[in-house]
Amino acid sequence: MKYIDLRSDTVTKPTEEMRRAMYEAEVGDDGYGEDPTVNLLEQKSAEILGKEAGLFLVSGTMGNQVALLSWTSPGEEVILEAESHMFYYEAGGISANGGVQPYLIPGEDGIMPIEKIEKAIRKKGRVFPKTSLIVLENTHNRAGGKVLSLDYMREVYNLSRKYDIPIHLDGARIFNASIYLKTPVKEIAKYADSIMFCLSKGLSCPMGSVLVGSREFIEKARKNRQRLGGGLRQAGVVASCGLIALEKMINRLEEDHIKAKNLYNFLKGMPIFDLKEPETNILKVKLKNNYNSTILLEKFKKYGLLATSFDETTLRFVTHKDVSFEDIDKACEIVEKVVKEDF
Ligand SMILES: Cc1ncc(COP(=O)(O)O)c(C=O)c1O
């Protein structure tokens, strides 16, 4: 059976052009700084995000973890939104790798109230850990692809300057935020000291993320990447896809947002669902009356639709390049059929 796969934008396959680029990529040993394609990707990424330097990594998780290691020391504290990817989905990496403790602030739609961030910043004193990093996530995965506004980013940034604490932005989907805000990605990135973005999600590369920041920060990050075993060799083979992504795959993200909106417009009419209009490509759907996401997902699958869940009462649908507008219409039909048949 051919499935309509709305589990994640990570399921996207590389384009024909990417596959050709992989074959033709000029490569060298990145351990010696000699892979021209990696070097170009790092340089272009930094340029687009308005930072001095970049570092290519195998995954977004590695990018976040390397950033954490580069900003903090064991025994310190990091402020994170309670449902952030770095806290929720990185296998306890912040404590296992960084030896830091999280200070979690539950956000509303992924947005931590500014006054709560300020309150969370530790005072100086013998008994307190040092607050050494604030982490933001834009767009916010578990908040359903929610975009942090520029005003909000600026407010957190101003606060961070007041207390001299760096900001790391988990920008796995920062280009989706930039499309939604109709703002160059630089304008978002200027309110963070380091930013990680993923090439392997809506941008459709087979793998890879880039961390950007100051030259000094990236030098440190390069060492921490090495420490985690993430040093690369002829990685130009995959970095070549990243170059195509930056040139050709960003503007089309708008289409993914429209697909998510189409899905929303259909599902909002169904009484078992409770949902907000998506801003980007992730649709979060709460189930009413004790409906169970695991059971629903199994039924969808029987008819050829794949999705996933945030928990037992919340579904997640993610739109991307490898589902067409017709697929979205079919997905709506499948959901309707399942709901009518069984509930
Ligand atoms: C917001 C966010 N940050 C980081 C990551 C980690 O990326 P990766 O799967 O490449 O490790 C993801 C992956 O889904 C994500 O959604």
mmCIF file with all atom_site columns, C-alpha atoms in Angstrom, residues 14-130:
data_model
loop_
_atom_site.group_PDB
_atom_site.id
_atom_site.type_symbol
_atom_site.label_atom_id
_atom_site.label_alt_id
_atom_site.label_comp_id
_atom_site.label_asym_id
_atom_site.label_entity_id
_atom_site.label_seq_id
_atom_site.pdbx_PDB_ins_code
_atom_site.Cartn_x
_atom_site.Cartn_y
_atom_site.Cartn_z
_atom_site.occupancy
_atom_site.B_iso_or_equiv
_atom_site.pdbx_formal_charge
_atom_site.auth_seq_id
_atom_site.auth_comp_id
_atom_site.auth_asym_id
_atom_site.auth_atom_id
_atom_site.pdbx_PDB_model_num
ATOM 1   C CA . PRO A 1 14  ? 16.090 14.160 -1.495 1.00 0.00 ? 14  PRO A CA 1
ATOM 2   C CA . THR A 1 15  ? 15.222 15.696 -4.870 1.00 0.00 ? 15  THR A CA 1
ATOM 3   C CA . GLU A 1 16  ? 16.675 14.513 -8.192 1.00 0.00 ? 16  GLU A CA 1
ATOM 4   C CA . GLU A 1 17  ? 18.946 17.533 -8.170 1.00 0.00 ? 17  GLU A CA 1
ATOM 5   C CA . MET A 1 18  ? 20.212 16.625 -4.712 1.00 0.00 ? 18  MET A CA 1
ATOM 6   C CA . ARG A 1 19  ? 20.937 13.077 -5.795 1.00 0.00 ? 19  ARG A CA 1
ATOM 7   C CA . ARG A 1 20  ? 22.945 14.372 -8.746 1.00 0.00 ? 20  ARG A CA 1
ATOM 8   C CA . ALA A 1 21  ? 24.751 16.861 -6.523 1.00 0.00 ? 21  ALA A CA 1
ATOM 9   C CA . MET A 1 22  ? 25.721 14.056 -4.148 1.00 0.00 ? 22  MET A CA 1
ATOM 10  C CA . TYR A 1 23  ? 27.290 12.146 -7.005 1.00 0.00 ? 23  TYR A CA 1
ATOM 11  C CA . GLU A 1 24  ? 29.155 15.132 -8.334 1.00 0.00 ? 24  GLU A CA 1
ATOM 12  C CA . ALA A 1 25  ? 30.164 16.766 -5.026 1.00 0.00 ? 25  ALA A CA 1
ATOM 13  C CA . GLU A 1 26  ? 33.710 17.983 -4.673 1.00 0.00 ? 26  GLU A CA 1
ATOM 14  C CA . VAL A 1 27  ? 35.032 16.508 -1.433 1.00 0.00 ? 27  VAL A CA 1
ATOM 15  C CA . GLY A 1 28  ? 38.029 16.429 0.892  1.00 0.00 ? 28  GLY A CA 1
ATOM 16  C CA . ASP A 1 29  ? 38.835 15.526 4.476  1.00 0.00 ? 29  ASP A CA 1
ATOM 17  C CA . ASP A 1 30  ? 36.797 17.818 6.679  1.00 0.00 ? 30  ASP A CA 1
ATOM 18  C CA . GLY A 1 31  ? 38.986 16.819 9.634  1.00 0.00 ? 31  GLY A CA 1
ATOM 19  C CA . TYR A 1 32  ? 41.661 18.917 7.914  1.00 0.00 ? 32  TYR A CA 1
ATOM 20  C CA . GLY A 1 33  ? 39.146 21.579 6.903  1.00 0.00 ? 33  GLY A CA 1
ATOM 21  C CA . GLU A 1 34  ? 39.593 20.440 3.307  1.00 0.00 ? 34  GLU A CA 1
ATOM 22  C CA . ASP A 1 35  ? 36.090 19.606 2.165  1.00 0.00 ? 35  ASP A CA 1
ATOM 23  C CA . PRO A 1 36  ? 35.175 22.534 -0.108 1.00 0.00 ? 36  PRO A CA 1
ATOM 24  C CA . THR A 1 37  ? 31.482 21.643 -0.195 1.00 0.00 ? 37  THR A CA 1
ATOM 25  C CA . VAL A 1 38  ? 31.192 21.485 3.596  1.00 0.00 ? 38  VAL A CA 1
ATOM 26  C CA . ASN A 1 39  ? 33.137 24.734 3.888  1.00 0.00 ? 39  ASN A CA 1
ATOM 27  C CA . LEU A 1 40  ? 30.798 26.423 1.434  1.00 0.00 ? 40  LEU A CA 1
ATOM 28  C CA . LEU A 1 41  ? 27.691 25.143 3.205  1.00 0.00 ? 41  LEU A CA 1
ATOM 29  C CA . GLU A 1 42  ? 29.003 26.376 6.562  1.00 0.00 ? 42  GLU A CA 1
ATOM 30  C CA . GLN A 1 43  ? 29.887 29.758 5.101  1.00 0.00 ? 43  GLN A CA 1
ATOM 31  C CA . LYS A 1 44  ? 26.559 30.201 3.271  1.00 0.00 ? 44  LYS A CA 1
ATOM 32  C CA . SER A 1 45  ? 24.576 29.128 6.334  1.00 0.00 ? 45  SER A CA 1
ATOM 33  C CA . ALA A 1 46  ? 26.377 31.690 8.473  1.00 0.00 ? 46  ALA A CA 1
ATOM 34  C CA . GLU A 1 47  ? 25.783 34.379 5.838  1.00 0.00 ? 47  GLU A CA 1
ATOM 35  C CA . ILE A 1 48  ? 22.053 33.668 5.545  1.00 0.00 ? 48  ILE A CA 1
ATOM 36  C CA . LEU A 1 49  ? 21.615 33.711 9.317  1.00 0.00 ? 49  LEU A CA 1
ATOM 37  C CA . GLY A 1 50  ? 23.794 36.788 9.762  1.00 0.00 ? 50  GLY A CA 1
ATOM 38  C CA . LYS A 1 51  ? 26.462 35.129 11.916 1.00 0.00 ? 51  LYS A CA 1
ATOM 39  C CA . GLU A 1 52  ? 30.232 34.837 11.572 1.00 0.00 ? 52  GLU A CA 1
ATOM 40  C CA . ALA A 1 53  ? 30.647 31.084 11.198 1.00 0.00 ? 53  ALA A CA 1
ATOM 41  C CA . GLY A 1 54  ? 28.873 27.746 10.806 1.00 0.00 ? 54  GLY A CA 1
ATOM 42  C CA . LEU A 1 55  ? 29.400 24.083 11.630 1.00 0.00 ? 55  LEU A CA 1
ATOM 43  C CA . PHE A 1 56  ? 27.883 21.136 9.770  1.00 0.00 ? 56  PHE A CA 1
ATOM 44  C CA . LEU A 1 57  ? 26.597 18.324 11.981 1.00 0.00 ? 57  LEU A CA 1
ATOM 45  C CA . VAL A 1 58  ? 24.898 15.009 11.405 1.00 0.00 ? 58  VAL A CA 1
ATOM 46  C CA . SER A 1 59  ? 21.656 15.913 13.191 1.00 0.00 ? 59  SER A CA 1
ATOM 47  C CA . GLY A 1 60  ? 19.661 18.599 14.935 1.00 0.00 ? 60  GLY A CA 1
ATOM 48  C CA . THR A 1 61  ? 20.066 16.816 18.238 1.00 0.00 ? 61  THR A CA 1
ATOM 49  C CA . MET A 1 62  ? 23.826 16.894 17.851 1.00 0.00 ? 62  MET A CA 1
ATOM 50  C CA . GLY A 1 63  ? 23.646 20.607 16.986 1.00 0.00 ? 63  GLY A CA 1
ATOM 51  C CA . ASN A 1 64  ? 21.651 21.366 20.139 1.00 0.00 ? 64  ASN A CA 1
ATOM 52  C CA . GLN A 1 65  ? 23.891 19.226 22.321 1.00 0.00 ? 65  GLN A CA 1
ATOM 53  C CA . VAL A 1 66  ? 27.073 20.735 20.907 1.00 0.00 ? 66  VAL A CA 1
ATOM 54  C CA . ALA A 1 67  ? 25.660 24.216 21.506 1.00 0.00 ? 67  ALA A CA 1
ATOM 55  C CA . LEU A 1 68  ? 24.833 23.293 25.088 1.00 0.00 ? 68  LEU A CA 1
ATOM 56  C CA . LEU A 1 69  ? 28.344 21.934 25.671 1.00 0.00 ? 69  LEU A CA 1
ATOM 57  C CA . SER A 1 70  ? 29.816 25.095 24.188 1.00 0.00 ? 70  SER A CA 1
ATOM 58  C CA . TRP A 1 71  ? 27.855 27.480 26.409 1.00 0.00 ? 71  TRP A CA 1
ATOM 59  C CA . THR A 1 72  ? 27.735 25.664 29.739 1.00 0.00 ? 72  THR A CA 1
ATOM 60  C CA . SER A 1 73  ? 29.754 23.752 32.333 1.00 0.00 ? 73  SER A CA 1
ATOM 61  C CA . PRO A 1 74  ? 28.582 20.886 34.550 1.00 0.00 ? 74  PRO A CA 1
ATOM 62  C CA . GLY A 1 75  ? 26.568 21.981 37.569 1.00 0.00 ? 75  GLY A CA 1
ATOM 63  C CA . GLU A 1 76  ? 25.105 24.988 35.820 1.00 0.00 ? 76  GLU A CA 1
ATOM 64  C CA . GLU A 1 77  ? 21.477 25.542 34.865 1.00 0.00 ? 77  GLU A CA 1
ATOM 65  C CA . VAL A 1 78  ? 19.681 26.015 31.566 1.00 0.00 ? 78  VAL A CA 1
ATOM 66  C CA . ILE A 1 79  ? 16.285 27.640 31.134 1.00 0.00 ? 79  ILE A CA 1
ATOM 67  C CA . LEU A 1 80  ? 14.073 25.708 28.735 1.00 0.00 ? 80  LEU A CA 1
ATOM 68  C CA . GLU A 1 81  ? 10.415 25.586 27.816 1.00 0.00 ? 81  GLU A CA 1
ATOM 69  C CA . ALA A 1 82  ? 8.908  22.498 29.483 1.00 0.00 ? 82  ALA A CA 1
ATOM 70  C CA . GLU A 1 83  ? 8.003  20.835 26.181 1.00 0.00 ? 83  GLU A CA 1
ATOM 71  C CA . SER A 1 84  ? 11.065 21.888 24.241 1.00 0.00 ? 84  SER A CA 1
ATOM 72  C CA . HIS A 1 85  ? 12.790 19.343 22.013 1.00 0.00 ? 85  HIS A CA 1
ATOM 73  C CA . MET A 1 86  ? 16.034 19.669 23.952 1.00 0.00 ? 86  MET A CA 1
ATOM 74  C CA . PHE A 1 87  ? 14.283 18.638 27.143 1.00 0.00 ? 87  PHE A CA 1
ATOM 75  C CA . TYR A 1 88  ? 11.701 16.270 25.739 1.00 0.00 ? 88  TYR A CA 1
ATOM 76  C CA . TYR A 1 89  ? 13.308 14.345 22.922 1.00 0.00 ? 89  TYR A CA 1
ATOM 77  C CA . GLU A 1 90  ? 17.085 14.319 23.298 1.00 0.00 ? 90  GLU A CA 1
ATOM 78  C CA . ALA A 1 91  ? 17.352 11.248 25.529 1.00 0.00 ? 91  ALA A CA 1
ATOM 79  C CA . GLY A 1 92  ? 18.392 13.228 28.584 1.00 0.00 ? 92  GLY A CA 1
ATOM 80  C CA . GLY A 1 93  ? 21.390 14.640 26.697 1.00 0.00 ? 93  GLY A CA 1
ATOM 81  C CA . ILE A 1 94  ? 21.428 17.928 28.563 1.00 0.00 ? 94  ILE A CA 1
ATOM 82  C CA . SER A 1 95  ? 22.223 16.138 31.812 1.00 0.00 ? 95  SER A CA 1
ATOM 83  C CA . ALA A 1 96  ? 24.101 13.127 30.392 1.00 0.00 ? 96  ALA A CA 1
ATOM 84  C CA . ASN A 1 97  ? 26.320 15.149 28.044 1.00 0.00 ? 97  ASN A CA 1
ATOM 85  C CA . GLY A 1 98  ? 26.324 18.574 29.628 1.00 0.00 ? 98  GLY A CA 1
ATOM 86  C CA . GLY A 1 99  ? 25.911 17.708 33.313 1.00 0.00 ? 99  GLY A CA 1
ATOM 87  C CA . VAL A 1 100 ? 23.616 20.706 33.599 1.00 0.00 ? 100 VAL A CA 1
ATOM 88  C CA . GLN A 1 101 ? 20.191 20.822 35.170 1.00 0.00 ? 101 GLN A CA 1
ATOM 89  C CA . PRO A 1 102 ? 17.132 22.092 33.375 1.00 0.00 ? 102 PRO A CA 1
ATOM 90  C CA . TYR A 1 103 ? 14.982 24.880 34.780 1.00 0.00 ? 103 TYR A CA 1
ATOM 91  C CA . LEU A 1 104 ? 11.707 24.214 33.029 1.00 0.00 ? 104 LEU A CA 1
ATOM 92  C CA . ILE A 1 105 ? 9.117  26.883 32.363 1.00 0.00 ? 105 ILE A CA 1
ATOM 93  C CA . PRO A 1 106 ? 5.769  25.672 31.029 1.00 0.00 ? 106 PRO A CA 1
ATOM 94  C CA . GLY A 1 107 ? 4.890  27.899 28.121 1.00 0.00 ? 107 GLY A CA 1
ATOM 95  C CA . GLU A 1 108 ? 1.626  28.796 26.542 1.00 0.00 ? 108 GLU A CA 1
ATOM 96  C CA . ASP A 1 109 ? 1.857  27.424 23.014 1.00 0.00 ? 109 ASP A CA 1
ATOM 97  C CA . GLY A 1 110 ? 5.577  27.020 23.578 1.00 0.00 ? 110 GLY A CA 1
ATOM 98  C CA . ILE A 1 111 ? 6.016  30.613 24.692 1.00 0.00 ? 111 ILE A CA 1
ATOM 99  C CA . MET A 1 112 ? 7.608  31.093 28.113 1.00 0.00 ? 112 MET A CA 1
ATOM 100 C CA . PRO A 1 113 ? 6.257  34.234 29.822 1.00 0.00 ? 113 PRO A CA 1
ATOM 101 C CA . ILE A 1 114 ? 9.024  36.850 30.000 1.00 0.00 ? 114 ILE A CA 1
ATOM 102 C CA . GLU A 1 115 ? 8.457  37.504 33.707 1.00 0.00 ? 115 GLU A CA 1
ATOM 103 C CA . LYS A 1 116 ? 8.858  33.788 34.417 1.00 0.00 ? 116 LYS A CA 1
ATOM 104 C CA . ILE A 1 117 ? 12.149 33.713 32.544 1.00 0.00 ? 117 ILE A CA 1
ATOM 105 C CA . GLU A 1 118 ? 13.378 36.671 34.566 1.00 0.00 ? 118 GLU A CA 1
ATOM 106 C CA . LYS A 1 119 ? 12.290 35.005 37.798 1.00 0.00 ? 119 LYS A CA 1
ATOM 107 C CA . ALA A 1 120 ? 14.059 31.788 36.811 1.00 0.00 ? 120 ALA A CA 1
ATOM 108 C CA . ILE A 1 121 ? 17.427 33.491 36.411 1.00 0.00 ? 121 ILE A CA 1
ATOM 109 C CA . ARG A 1 122 ? 19.458 32.588 39.471 1.00 0.00 ? 122 ARG A CA 1
ATOM 110 C CA . LYS A 1 123 ? 20.859 35.164 41.807 1.00 0.00 ? 123 LYS A CA 1
ATOM 111 C CA . LYS A 1 124 ? 24.563 35.043 42.524 1.00 0.00 ? 124 LYS A CA 1
ATOM 112 C CA . GLY A 1 125 ? 25.317 33.126 45.703 1.00 0.00 ? 125 GLY A CA 1
ATOM 113 C CA . ARG A 1 126 ? 27.102 30.161 47.191 1.00 0.00 ? 126 ARG A CA 1
ATOM 114 C CA . VAL A 1 127 ? 24.093 27.829 47.108 1.00 0.00 ? 127 VAL A CA 1
ATOM 115 C CA . PHE A 1 128 ? 22.768 28.579 43.621 1.00 0.00 ? 128 PHE A CA 1
ATOM 116 C CA . PRO A 1 129 ? 23.672 27.054 40.273 1.00 0.00 ? 129 PRO A CA 1
ATOM 117 C CA . LYS A 1 130 ? 24.693 29.571 37.646 1.00 0.00 ? 130 LYS A CA 1
#
